[in-house]
Amino acid sequence: MLLLFLFSLTPLIVMGTISYSLSKSTINEKVTEYSEQLLKQTADNIDTRLGIYKDLMMQVVNNGEIIRMLRDLDKTSAVKPYDIDSLSLTTKLSTIIAINQDIQSISFISKDHYIKGIYRWKNRTPEEVSGFLTTLEDGSNFRWFPTRLNTYVDSLNTQNVHVFSLSKQIYKTSDDSPVGIIAVLDIRGEVLKELGSSSTNNNRDIQSFVIDGHGQIVSYGENDMIGKNVKEVLGEQGYNQIVHSGLEEYRFPIKEQGKKLIVNYRKLHTNDWIVVNVISESILYQDSDRLLRTIWIIALLCIVFSIITAIFLANSISNPILKMIRLMRQVMSGDLTVRFRVKKHSDEFDILGNNFNYMVARIDELLKTVYEEQNQKRTAELKALQAQINPHFLYNTLDIIKWTALIQKANNAAEMVSLLSRLLRISLDKGKETVTVEEEIEHVQCYLGIQKFRFNYKIKTEVYVEDGVRQLKTPKLILQPIVENAILHAFSDSEQEGQIDISCTRSPDGGIRFQIADNGKGMDPAYARSLLRNQNQEQGGKTGGIGLANVDERIKLISGKTYGIDIASEPEAGTTVTIKLPYLE
């Protein structure tokens, strides 16, 4: 099933990933290019329209008749009110701007008067219009004011309109001296919104709006955002990127309110206003995401198809195998009568079944043969056991010999028999591998007792066992071969009395330690070390190294490679054999 998944899903996933990546990259490039083109087109359209408004303003401020009317109306007089209008001026202006429906109104403001051109501002007190008088500081330059909600009144009705304004100071046509009056052209705010939507072809994926050089929104799709700072749309990061970057045109990604956005902006040539286009990545990649969902659906269908196919194929293969496994388990439980049923037209499983049947039949034959051989062997072993000497019979016999020797006053022979009996009892000990330290010391003492009779008490021994180690376990029969080597080799050809010291203590680094020291003739250190490496080393025609090597090997087998025998010896200086053992259970 895993293989089918791999073969079916791997190409699909690879192709889907490549397709998704390519489509995402292509969409990103195309939309970015498209957005930049729309942004340029929108900025050019707005620049062109603003240029038209500037031309229209120039027609007004360069009209000699209008200038004369304004100068007459603005002449200071104590009887004149602040708010002035003139029917002839209104008529003249209506003729000029009638061809442009974008113009909402035109007004004239001086330090002393508000002069109505077309429509009258509702709020026209000196304090409310003083902001427009800053145009007097710009000389002959134009000044643009961002969009605001303004109220206009006439004799018939009142209307509230979002407008942005263009202002310019008026000069005399004769000597180009300032008149002290500024003209304010109010333009409907819908103009900028229409220009933006017409450039983007009403594409809802792209949001287009205009801000001034300070980040204040001049035009936006929703009127309630007009006049607010662009931070409320793009956050602090977007505000800094646009207002403080100093670039004429730039594109950057941001994340605002959990949404990933791509922002393009372009500054206008007419003023310091900026056209901004915003694209949401979720909308930008919705086609790619739809492709990815389609790929996942296809992958899911492939998985279902793979599962169905895998089940069919697995059953066709696994059912014969499972059947054979059941037969094998019956064979393991001891039933050798089972057989695999072979079909008429043989396949690989039938060949395997035939071999299985042959194997089971052959095993059945061999088991019967082994069973018969084992019966014969058990019969022979029983006869051999019946012929063996019973250890209890041996101990009892030795005991009878001891008492017979005592009756006949052969005390030494009685003691030797007693020592031999104790030695055999410890040696046999029901076949155990380990004994207590106390039993091992007793065993070697029995052996030394017998050897003293042999050497006529020429060998002295001292045994020291540390408190607390007597009941610890040790491999049995490890001291006797070492003591035997000392007796046979250390004191051979020596007329002096021999001394053998045996001690058993706790080792400082853990475990227990036996030491067997003699005052014999000693040996070469290199030869002493070779006794543990060569089991066939001979000394004086006697196999002195066999016992030591065997003991060392047996200790390592029971306790581990880090334990065993160490020999320290010098010629004519005696020999010390150290046995290192762990704590045994």
Coordinates of C-alpha atoms in Angstrom, one line a residue:
M1 CA 0.0 0.0 0.0
L2 CA 2.9 2.3 0.8
L3 CA 4.4 1.6 -2.6
L4 CA 1.2 2.4 -4.4
F5 CA 0.9 5.6 -2.4
L6 CA 4.4 6.6 -3.4
F7 CA 3.9 5.7 -7.1
S8 CA 0.6 7.5 -7.3
L9 CA 1.0 10.5 -5.1
T10 CA 4.7 11.4 -5.6
P11 CA 4.3 12.5 -9.3
L12 CA 1.0 14.3 -8.5
I13 CA 2.5 16.1 -5.5
V14 CA 5.6 17.0 -7.5
M15 CA 3.6 18.3 -10.5
G16 CA 1.1 20.0 -8.2
T17 CA 3.9 21.8 -6.2
I18 CA 5.6 22.9 -9.4
S19 CA 2.3 24.0 -11.0
Y20 CA 1.3 25.9 -7.8
S21 CA 4.7 27.6 -7.5
L22 CA 4.8 28.5 -11.2
S23 CA 1.2 29.8 -11.2
K24 CA 1.8 31.8 -8.0
S25 CA 5.0 33.3 -9.4
T26 CA 3.3 34.1 -12.8
I27 CA 0.2 35.6 -11.1
N28 CA 2.5 37.7 -8.8
E29 CA 4.5 39.0 -11.8
K30 CA 1.4 39.7 -14.0
V31 CA -0.6 41.3 -11.2
T32 CA 2.3 43.4 -10.1
E33 CA 2.9 44.5 -13.7
Y34 CA -0.8 45.2 -14.1
S35 CA -1.0 47.1 -10.9
E36 CA 2.0 49.3 -11.8
Q37 CA 0.4 50.0 -15.2
L38 CA -2.9 50.9 -13.6
L39 CA -1.1 53.0 -11.0
K40 CA 0.7 54.9 -13.7
Q41 CA -2.5 55.3 -15.7
T42 CA -4.4 56.6 -12.7
A43 CA -1.6 59.1 -11.8
D44 CA -1.4 60.3 -15.4
N45 CA -5.2 60.7 -15.6
I46 CA -5.3 62.7 -12.3
D47 CA -2.3 64.8 -13.3
T48 CA -4.1 65.6 -16.6
R49 CA -7.3 66.5 -14.9
L50 CA -5.6 68.6 -12.3
G51 CA -3.8 70.4 -15.1
I52 CA -7.2 71.2 -16.7
Y53 CA -8.3 72.7 -13.4
K54 CA -5.2 74.8 -13.3
D55 CA -5.8 76.0 -16.9
L56 CA -9.4 76.8 -15.9
M57 CA -8.1 78.8 -12.9
M58 CA -5.8 80.7 -15.1
Q59 CA -8.7 81.7 -17.4
V60 CA -10.4 83.2 -14.3
V61 CA -7.5 85.0 -12.7
N62 CA -6.2 86.3 -16.1
N63 CA -9.6 87.7 -17.1
G64 CA -9.3 91.5 -16.9
E65 CA -13.0 92.1 -16.6
I66 CA -13.3 89.7 -13.6
I67 CA -10.3 91.3 -11.9
R68 CA -11.8 94.8 -12.3
M69 CA -15.1 93.6 -10.8
L70 CA -13.2 92.0 -7.9
R71 CA -11.2 95.1 -7.2
D72 CA -14.3 97.2 -7.2
L73 CA -16.1 94.8 -4.8
D74 CA -13.1 94.6 -2.5
K75 CA -12.6 98.4 -2.2
T76 CA -12.7 99.2 1.5
S77 CA -15.8 100.9 2.8
A78 CA -17.1 101.1 6.2
V79 CA -20.6 100.4 5.0
K80 CA -19.8 97.3 3.0
P81 CA -20.5 94.0 4.8
Y82 CA -17.9 91.2 5.0
D83 CA -20.0 88.9 2.7
I84 CA -20.3 90.4 -0.8
D85 CA -21.8 89.1 -4.1
S86 CA -22.4 90.4 -7.6
L87 CA -24.8 89.2 -10.2
S88 CA -22.6 90.4 -13.0
L89 CA -19.6 88.5 -11.6
T90 CA -21.7 85.3 -11.1
T91 CA -22.9 85.6 -14.7
K92 CA -19.4 86.1 -16.0
L93 CA -18.0 83.1 -14.1
S94 CA -20.9 80.9 -15.1
T95 CA -20.0 81.5 -18.7
I96 CA -16.4 80.4 -18.1
I97 CA -16.9 77.3 -16.1
A98 CA -20.2 76.1 -17.6
I99 CA -18.3 73.6 -19.9
N100 CA -16.7 71.8 -16.9
Q101 CA -19.2 69.8 -14.7
D102 CA -16.4 68.9 -12.2
I103 CA -16.5 72.4 -10.7
Q104 CA -18.7 72.8 -7.7
S105 CA -18.1 76.4 -7.0
I106 CA -15.7 79.3 -7.2
S107 CA -15.2 81.9 -4.5
F108 CA -12.9 84.9 -3.8
I109 CA -11.3 85.8 -0.5
S110 CA -9.4 88.8 0.7
K111 CA -8.4 89.9 4.1
D112 CA -11.6 92.0 4.4
H113 CA -14.2 90.2 2.3
Y114 CA -15.7 86.9 1.1
I115 CA -16.9 87.4 -2.5
K116 CA -19.4 84.9 -3.8
G117 CA -18.6 83.6 -7.3
I118 CA -20.9 80.5 -7.9
Y119 CA -22.6 79.2 -4.9
R120 CA -22.0 80.6 -1.4
W121 CA -20.2 78.8 1.4
K122 CA -22.3 78.3 4.4
N123 CA -19.3 78.7 6.7
R124 CA -17.6 81.9 5.5
T125 CA -16.6 83.9 8.6
P126 CA -13.1 85.4 8.6
E127 CA -11.9 82.7 11.0
E128 CA -13.3 79.9 8.9
V129 CA -11.8 81.0 5.6
S130 CA -8.5 82.3 7.0
G131 CA -6.7 79.0 6.1
F132 CA -7.1 79.8 2.4
L133 CA -5.3 83.2 2.9
T134 CA -2.0 81.3 3.2
T135 CA -2.1 81.2 -0.6
L136 CA -0.9 84.9 -0.4
E137 CA 2.4 83.5 0.9
D138 CA 3.0 81.4 -2.3
G139 CA 3.2 84.3 -4.7
S140 CA 2.1 83.2 -8.1
N141 CA 2.1 79.5 -7.3
F142 CA -1.0 77.3 -7.0
R143 CA -2.0 75.7 -3.7
W144 CA -4.1 72.6 -3.3
F145 CA -6.3 71.8 -0.4
P146 CA -7.4 68.2 0.5
T147 CA -10.9 67.0 0.3
R148 CA -13.4 68.2 2.9
L149 CA -17.2 68.2 3.3
N150 CA -18.4 71.7 2.5
T151 CA -21.9 73.1 2.6
Y152 CA -23.2 75.4 -0.2
V153 CA -26.3 77.6 0.1
D154 CA -28.3 79.6 -2.4
S155 CA -31.8 81.1 -2.6
L156 CA -33.4 77.7 -3.3
N157 CA -31.6 75.0 -1.3
T158 CA -28.6 73.8 0.7
Q159 CA -26.3 70.9 -0.3
N160 CA -23.4 69.1 1.3
V161 CA -20.6 68.1 -1.1
H162 CA -17.1 66.6 -0.7
V163 CA -14.8 68.9 -2.5
F164 CA -11.1 69.5 -2.9
S165 CA -9.9 73.0 -3.7
L166 CA -7.3 74.8 -5.9
S167 CA -6.4 78.4 -4.9
K168 CA -4.2 81.1 -6.5
Q169 CA -3.5 84.7 -5.9
I170 CA -4.8 87.3 -8.4
Y171 CA -2.5 89.8 -10.0
K172 CA -3.2 92.9 -12.1
T173 CA -3.0 92.3 -15.8
S174 CA -1.4 95.8 -16.3
D175 CA 1.6 95.6 -14.0
D176 CA 1.4 92.1 -12.5
S177 CA 1.1 93.5 -9.0
P178 CA -0.9 91.5 -6.5
V179 CA -4.5 92.5 -5.9
G180 CA -4.7 90.9 -2.4
I181 CA -7.5 88.6 -3.4
I182 CA -7.3 84.8 -3.9
A183 CA -9.5 82.7 -6.1
V184 CA -10.7 79.3 -4.6
L185 CA -11.9 76.7 -7.1
D186 CA -13.9 73.9 -5.4
I187 CA -13.9 70.6 -7.3
R188 CA -16.1 67.7 -6.6
G189 CA -14.3 64.9 -4.7
E190 CA -16.1 62.3 -6.7
V191 CA -13.8 63.3 -9.6
L192 CA -10.8 61.6 -8.1
K193 CA -12.8 58.5 -7.1
E194 CA -14.1 58.2 -10.7
L195 CA -10.7 58.6 -12.2
G196 CA -9.3 55.8 -9.9
S197 CA -12.2 53.4 -10.6
S198 CA -12.1 54.0 -14.4
S199 CA -8.3 53.3 -14.5
T200 CA -8.7 50.1 -12.5
N201 CA -11.7 49.1 -14.7
N202 CA -13.7 48.6 -11.5
N203 CA -11.4 45.7 -10.5
R204 CA -12.3 44.9 -6.9
D205 CA -9.0 43.1 -6.4
I206 CA -7.2 46.4 -6.4
Q207 CA -8.0 49.2 -4.0
S208 CA -7.0 52.7 -5.3
F209 CA -7.0 56.0 -3.3
V210 CA -5.2 59.3 -3.1
I211 CA -3.4 60.9 -0.1
D212 CA -1.7 64.3 0.3
G213 CA 2.0 64.7 1.3
H214 CA 1.1 64.5 5.0
G215 CA -0.7 61.2 4.7
Q216 CA -4.2 62.6 4.9
I217 CA -6.7 60.8 2.7
V218 CA -7.9 62.9 -0.2
S219 CA -10.0 60.4 -2.1
Y220 CA -11.2 56.9 -0.9
G221 CA -13.8 54.4 -1.9
E222 CA -15.7 55.1 1.3
N223 CA -16.4 58.7 2.0
D224 CA -16.2 58.3 5.8
M225 CA -12.4 57.6 5.4
I226 CA -11.9 61.0 3.7
G227 CA -9.8 63.4 5.8
K228 CA -8.4 60.6 8.0
N229 CA -4.7 59.6 8.1
V230 CA -3.5 56.7 5.9
K231 CA -2.3 55.0 9.1
E232 CA -5.9 53.8 9.6
V233 CA -5.7 51.9 6.4
L234 CA -2.0 50.7 6.1
G235 CA -0.8 51.2 9.7
E236 CA 2.3 52.9 11.0
Q237 CA 4.6 50.9 8.7
G238 CA 2.7 51.7 5.5
Y239 CA 2.5 55.4 6.5
N240 CA 6.3 55.6 7.0
Q241 CA 7.0 53.7 3.8
I242 CA 4.9 56.1 1.7
V243 CA 5.4 59.5 3.4
H244 CA 9.0 59.3 4.6
S245 CA 10.6 57.1 1.9
G246 CA 11.4 60.1 -0.4
L247 CA 10.9 57.9 -3.5
E248 CA 8.7 58.9 -6.4
E249 CA 7.4 55.4 -7.0
Y250 CA 7.8 52.2 -4.9
R251 CA 6.3 48.8 -4.1
F252 CA 6.4 47.0 -0.8
P253 CA 4.6 44.2 1.1
I254 CA 3.1 44.8 4.6
K255 CA 0.9 42.9 7.1
E256 CA -2.0 44.9 8.5
Q257 CA -4.7 43.5 10.8
G258 CA -3.7 39.9 10.0
K259 CA -3.9 40.5 6.2
K260 CA -0.9 40.4 3.9
L261 CA -1.0 43.4 1.5
I262 CA 1.1 44.5 -1.5
V263 CA 1.2 48.3 -1.8
N264 CA 2.2 50.4 -4.9
Y265 CA 2.3 54.1 -4.8
R266 CA 3.3 56.9 -7.2
K267 CA 3.6 60.6 -6.6
L268 CA 1.8 63.1 -8.8
H269 CA 3.7 65.7 -10.9
T270 CA 1.0 68.4 -10.4
N271 CA 1.3 68.6 -6.6
D272 CA 2.6 66.6 -3.6
W273 CA -0.4 64.2 -3.7
I274 CA 0.2 60.4 -3.9
V275 CA -1.8 57.7 -5.7
V276 CA -1.8 54.4 -3.8
N277 CA -2.9 51.0 -5.0
V278 CA -3.4 48.1 -2.5
I279 CA -3.7 44.4 -3.4
S280 CA -4.6 41.7 -0.9
E281 CA -2.4 38.6 -1.2
S282 CA -5.4 36.4 -0.4
I283 CA -7.3 37.8 -3.4
L284 CA -4.1 37.8 -5.5
Y285 CA -3.5 34.1 -5.0
Q286 CA -7.1 32.9 -4.9
D287 CA -6.7 31.2 -8.3
S288 CA -3.5 29.5 -7.1
D289 CA -5.2 28.4 -3.9
R290 CA -8.1 27.0 -6.0
L291 CA -5.5 25.1 -8.1
L292 CA -4.0 23.8 -4.8
R293 CA -7.4 22.6 -3.5
T294 CA -8.0 20.9 -6.8
I295 CA -4.7 19.1 -6.5
W296 CA -5.6 17.9 -3.0
I297 CA -8.9 16.6 -4.2
I298 CA -7.2 14.7 -6.9
A299 CA -4.7 13.4 -4.4
L300 CA -7.5 12.2 -2.1
L301 CA -9.1 10.4 -5.0
C302 CA -5.8 8.8 -5.8
I303 CA -5.4 7.7 -2.2
V304 CA -8.8 6.1 -2.3
F305 CA -8.0 4.4 -5.6
S306 CA -4.7 3.3 -4.2
I307 CA -6.2 1.8 -1.1
I308 CA -8.8 -0.2 -3.1
T309 CA -6.1 -1.4 -5.5
A310 CA -3.7 -2.2 -2.6
I311 CA -6.4 -4.2 -0.8
F312 CA -7.1 -6.2 -3.8
L313 CA -3.5 -6.9 -4.6
A314 CA -2.5 -7.5 -1.0
N315 CA -5.3 -10.0 -0.5
S316 CA -4.3 -11.9 -3.7
I317 CA -0.8 -12.1 -2.3
S318 CA -1.2 -12.2 1.4
N319 CA -4.1 -14.8 1.7
P320 CA -1.9 -17.7 0.6
I321 CA 0.9 -16.5 2.8
L322 CA -1.4 -16.1 5.8
K323 CA -2.7 -19.6 5.1
M324 CA 0.8 -21.0 5.1
I325 CA 1.6 -19.0 8.3
R326 CA -1.3 -20.7 10.0
L327 CA -0.1 -24.1 8.9
M328 CA 3.4 -23.2 10.1
R329 CA 2.0 -22.3 13.6
Q330 CA 0.2 -25.7 13.7
V331 CA 3.6 -27.3 12.9
M332 CA 5.3 -25.3 15.7
S333 CA 2.6 -26.5 18.1
G334 CA 3.5 -30.1 17.2
D335 CA 0.9 -31.0 14.6
L336 CA 2.9 -32.5 11.7
T337 CA -0.2 -33.9 9.9
V338 CA -1.0 -30.5 8.2
R339 CA -0.5 -30.1 4.5
F340 CA -0.9 -27.1 2.1
R341 CA -3.6 -27.7 -0.5
V342 CA -2.1 -27.2 -3.9
K343 CA -4.3 -25.9 -6.8
K344 CA -4.4 -27.7 -10.2
H345 CA -2.7 -24.8 -12.1
S346 CA 0.5 -24.2 -10.1
D347 CA 1.8 -20.8 -9.3
E348 CA 4.7 -19.6 -7.0
F349 CA 2.6 -20.2 -3.9
D350 CA 1.8 -23.8 -5.0
I351 CA 5.5 -24.4 -5.5
L352 CA 6.2 -23.0 -2.0
G353 CA 3.3 -25.2 -0.7
N354 CA 4.8 -28.4 -2.2
N355 CA 8.2 -27.6 -0.6
F356 CA 6.4 -26.9 2.7
N357 CA 4.6 -30.3 2.5
Y358 CA 7.9 -32.0 1.7
M359 CA 9.6 -30.2 4.6
V360 CA 6.9 -31.2 7.1
A361 CA 7.0 -34.8 6.0
R362 CA 10.7 -34.9 6.3
I363 CA 10.7 -33.2 9.8
D364 CA 8.1 -35.8 10.9
E365 CA 10.4 -38.6 9.7
L366 CA 13.5 -37.1 11.4
L367 CA 11.6 -36.5 14.7
K368 CA 10.6 -40.2 14.8
T369 CA 14.2 -41.2 14.1
V370 CA 15.5 -38.9 16.9
Y371 CA 12.8 -40.1 19.3
E372 CA 13.9 -43.7 18.8
E373 CA 17.6 -42.7 19.2
Q374 CA 16.8 -40.8 22.4
N375 CA 15.0 -43.8 23.8
Q376 CA 18.0 -45.9 23.1
K377 CA 20.3 -43.3 24.6
R378 CA 18.2 -43.0 27.8
T379 CA 18.3 -46.7 28.2
A380 CA 22.1 -46.7 28.0
E381 CA 22.4 -43.8 30.4
L382 CA 20.2 -45.5 32.9
K383 CA 22.4 -48.6 32.8
A384 CA 25.5 -46.4 33.2
L385 CA 24.0 -44.6 36.2
Q386 CA 23.2 -47.8 37.8
A387 CA 26.8 -48.8 37.4
Q388 CA 28.2 -45.6 38.9
I389 CA 29.4 -45.4 42.5
N390 CA 26.9 -43.5 44.6
P391 CA 28.7 -40.5 46.3
H392 CA 27.0 -41.3 49.6
F393 CA 28.3 -44.8 49.3
L394 CA 31.8 -43.3 48.8
Y395 CA 31.5 -41.0 51.8
N396 CA 30.2 -43.9 54.0
T397 CA 33.0 -46.1 52.8
L398 CA 35.7 -43.5 53.6
D399 CA 34.1 -43.0 57.1
I400 CA 34.3 -46.8 57.8
I401 CA 38.0 -46.7 56.7
K402 CA 38.7 -43.8 59.1
W403 CA 37.2 -45.6 62.1
T404 CA 39.0 -48.8 61.2
A405 CA 42.3 -46.9 61.1
L406 CA 41.6 -45.3 64.5
I407 CA 40.8 -48.7 66.0
Q408 CA 44.1 -50.0 64.7
K409 CA 45.9 -46.9 66.1
A410 CA 46.7 -45.6 62.5
N411 CA 45.9 -42.0 63.5
N412 CA 47.6 -40.3 60.6
A413 CA 45.9 -42.6 58.1
A414 CA 42.5 -41.9 59.8
E415 CA 43.1 -38.1 59.7
M416 CA 44.1 -38.3 56.0
V417 CA 40.9 -40.2 55.2
S418 CA 38.8 -37.7 57.1
L419 CA 40.5 -34.8 55.2
L420 CA 40.0 -36.6 51.9
S421 CA 36.3 -37.2 52.7
R422 CA 35.7 -33.5 53.5
L423 CA 37.6 -32.5 50.4
L424 CA 35.5 -34.7 48.1
R425 CA 32.3 -33.5 49.7
I426 CA 33.1 -29.9 49.0
S427 CA 34.4 -30.7 45.5
L428 CA 31.3 -32.5 44.4
D429 CA 28.7 -30.4 46.2
K430 CA 25.9 -31.4 43.8
G431 CA 27.7 -29.9 40.8
K432 CA 27.4 -26.2 41.9
E433 CA 29.8 -23.7 40.2
T434 CA 30.2 -21.5 43.3
V435 CA 30.7 -22.0 47.0
T436 CA 31.1 -19.7 50.0
V437 CA 34.5 -18.3 50.8
E438 CA 34.4 -20.3 54.0
E439 CA 33.9 -23.6 52.1
E440 CA 36.7 -22.8 49.6
I441 CA 39.1 -22.1 52.5
E442 CA 38.0 -25.3 54.2
H443 CA 38.6 -27.2 50.9
V444 CA 42.2 -25.9 50.5
Q445 CA 42.9 -26.5 54.2
C446 CA 41.9 -30.2 53.7
Y447 CA 44.2 -30.4 50.8
L448 CA 47.1 -28.8 52.8
G449 CA 46.4 -31.2 55.6
I450 CA 46.9 -34.2 53.3
Q451 CA 50.0 -32.6 51.8
K452 CA 51.6 -32.0 55.2
F453 CA 51.5 -35.7 55.9
R454 CA 53.1 -36.2 52.5
F455 CA 56.0 -33.7 53.2
N456 CA 56.2 -34.7 56.9
Y457 CA 55.1 -31.3 58.2
K458 CA 57.8 -29.3 56.3
I459 CA 55.2 -26.8 55.1
K460 CA 53.6 -24.2 57.4
T461 CA 50.4 -22.4 56.5
E462 CA 48.6 -19.3 57.8
V463 CA 45.1 -18.4 56.8
Y464 CA 43.5 -15.0 57.3
V465 CA 39.8 -14.3 56.4
E466 CA 38.4 -10.8 56.8
D467 CA 35.2 -10.5 58.8
G468 CA 32.2 -10.2 56.6
V469 CA 33.5 -12.1 53.6
R470 CA 33.1 -15.7 54.8
Q471 CA 29.6 -16.1 53.4
L472 CA 30.3 -14.3 50.1
K473 CA 30.3 -16.5 47.0
T474 CA 33.4 -17.5 45.0
P475 CA 34.0 -20.0 42.1
K476 CA 35.0 -23.3 43.7
L477 CA 38.3 -25.1 43.4
I478 CA 40.3 -21.9 42.6
L479 CA 42.8 -22.0 45.5
Q480 CA 43.8 -25.7 45.5
P481 CA 45.5 -25.6 42.0
I482 CA 47.6 -22.5 43.1
V483 CA 48.6 -24.1 46.4
E484 CA 49.4 -27.3 44.6
N485 CA 51.7 -25.4 42.2
A486 CA 53.4 -23.8 45.2
I487 CA 54.0 -27.1 46.9
L488 CA 55.2 -28.9 43.7
H489 CA 57.4 -26.2 42.3
A490 CA 58.2 -23.5 44.9
F491 CA 59.6 -26.0 47.5
S492 CA 61.0 -28.7 45.2
D493 CA 64.6 -29.6 45.9
S494 CA 64.5 -27.4 49.0
E495 CA 65.5 -28.7 52.5
Q496 CA 64.1 -25.6 54.3
E497 CA 60.7 -25.4 55.8
G498 CA 58.1 -23.8 53.5
Q499 CA 55.6 -21.1 54.3
I500 CA 52.3 -20.5 52.5
D501 CA 50.1 -17.6 53.6
I502 CA 46.5 -17.4 52.4
S503 CA 44.3 -14.4 52.9
C504 CA 40.9 -13.3 51.7
T505 CA 39.8 -9.6 52.1
R506 CA 37.6 -7.1 50.5
S507 CA 39.1 -5.3 47.4
P508 CA 39.4 -1.5 47.7
D509 CA 37.8 -1.1 44.3
G510 CA 35.0 -3.5 45.0
G511 CA 34.7 -7.3 45.1
I512 CA 36.9 -9.7 47.0
R513 CA 40.6 -10.6 46.8
F514 CA 42.5 -13.8 47.5
Q515 CA 46.3 -13.8 48.0
I516 CA 48.5 -16.9 48.1
A517 CA 52.1 -16.1 49.0
D518 CA 55.0 -18.5 49.4
N519 CA 58.6 -18.2 50.4
G520 CA 59.8 -20.6 47.7
K521 CA 62.5 -20.2 45.1
G522 CA 60.4 -18.0 42.9
M523 CA 60.7 -17.6 39.1
D524 CA 61.5 -15.2 36.3
P525 CA 58.7 -12.5 36.0
A526 CA 58.4 -13.1 32.2
Y527 CA 58.0 -16.8 32.8
A528 CA 55.4 -16.1 35.5
R529 CA 53.3 -14.0 33.1
S530 CA 53.6 -16.7 30.4
L531 CA 51.9 -19.3 32.7
L532 CA 48.6 -17.5 32.2
R533 CA 49.0 -17.3 28.4
N534 CA 50.3 -20.8 27.6
Q535 CA 48.4 -23.8 28.9
N536 CA 51.1 -26.2 27.6
Q537 CA 54.1 -24.5 29.3
E538 CA 56.1 -27.1 31.2
Q539 CA 58.5 -26.6 34.1
G540 CA 60.9 -29.4 34.9
G541 CA 58.8 -31.8 32.8
K542 CA 55.7 -31.1 34.9
T543 CA 52.7 -29.2 33.7
G544 CA 52.9 -26.4 36.3
G545 CA 51.0 -23.8 34.2
I546 CA 47.9 -25.9 33.3
G547 CA 46.2 -25.4 36.7
L548 CA 46.8 -21.6 36.8
A549 CA 45.7 -21.0 33.2
N550 CA 42.6 -23.1 33.7
V551 CA 41.7 -21.4 36.9
D552 CA 42.2 -18.0 35.3
E553 CA 40.1 -18.9 32.3
R554 CA 37.3 -20.3 34.5
I555 CA 37.2 -17.1 36.6
K556 CA 36.9 -15.0 33.5
L557 CA 34.1 -17.1 32.1
I558 CA 32.2 -16.8 35.4
S559 CA 33.0 -13.2 36.4
G560 CA 34.2 -11.3 33.3
K561 CA 37.4 -10.4 31.5
T562 CA 38.4 -7.8 34.1
Y563 CA 38.8 -10.4 36.8
G564 CA 41.2 -13.3 37.2
I565 CA 44.7 -14.1 38.4
D566 CA 47.8 -11.9 38.7
I567 CA 51.3 -13.4 39.5
A568 CA 54.2 -11.5 41.1
S569 CA 57.5 -13.3 41.5
E570 CA 61.2 -12.9 41.5
P571 CA 63.9 -15.6 41.5
E572 CA 64.8 -16.6 45.1
A573 CA 62.2 -14.1 46.5
G574 CA 59.0 -16.2 46.5
T575 CA 55.8 -15.9 44.6
T576 CA 52.5 -14.1 45.3
V577 CA 49.4 -15.0 43.4
T578 CA 46.4 -12.6 43.6
I579 CA 42.9 -13.5 42.6
K580 CA 40.5 -10.7 42.0
L581 CA 36.7 -11.6 42.1
P582 CA 33.5 -9.6 42.0
Y583 CA 30.6 -10.0 44.4
L584 CA 28.7 -13.0 43.1
E585 CA 25.0 -13.8 43.6

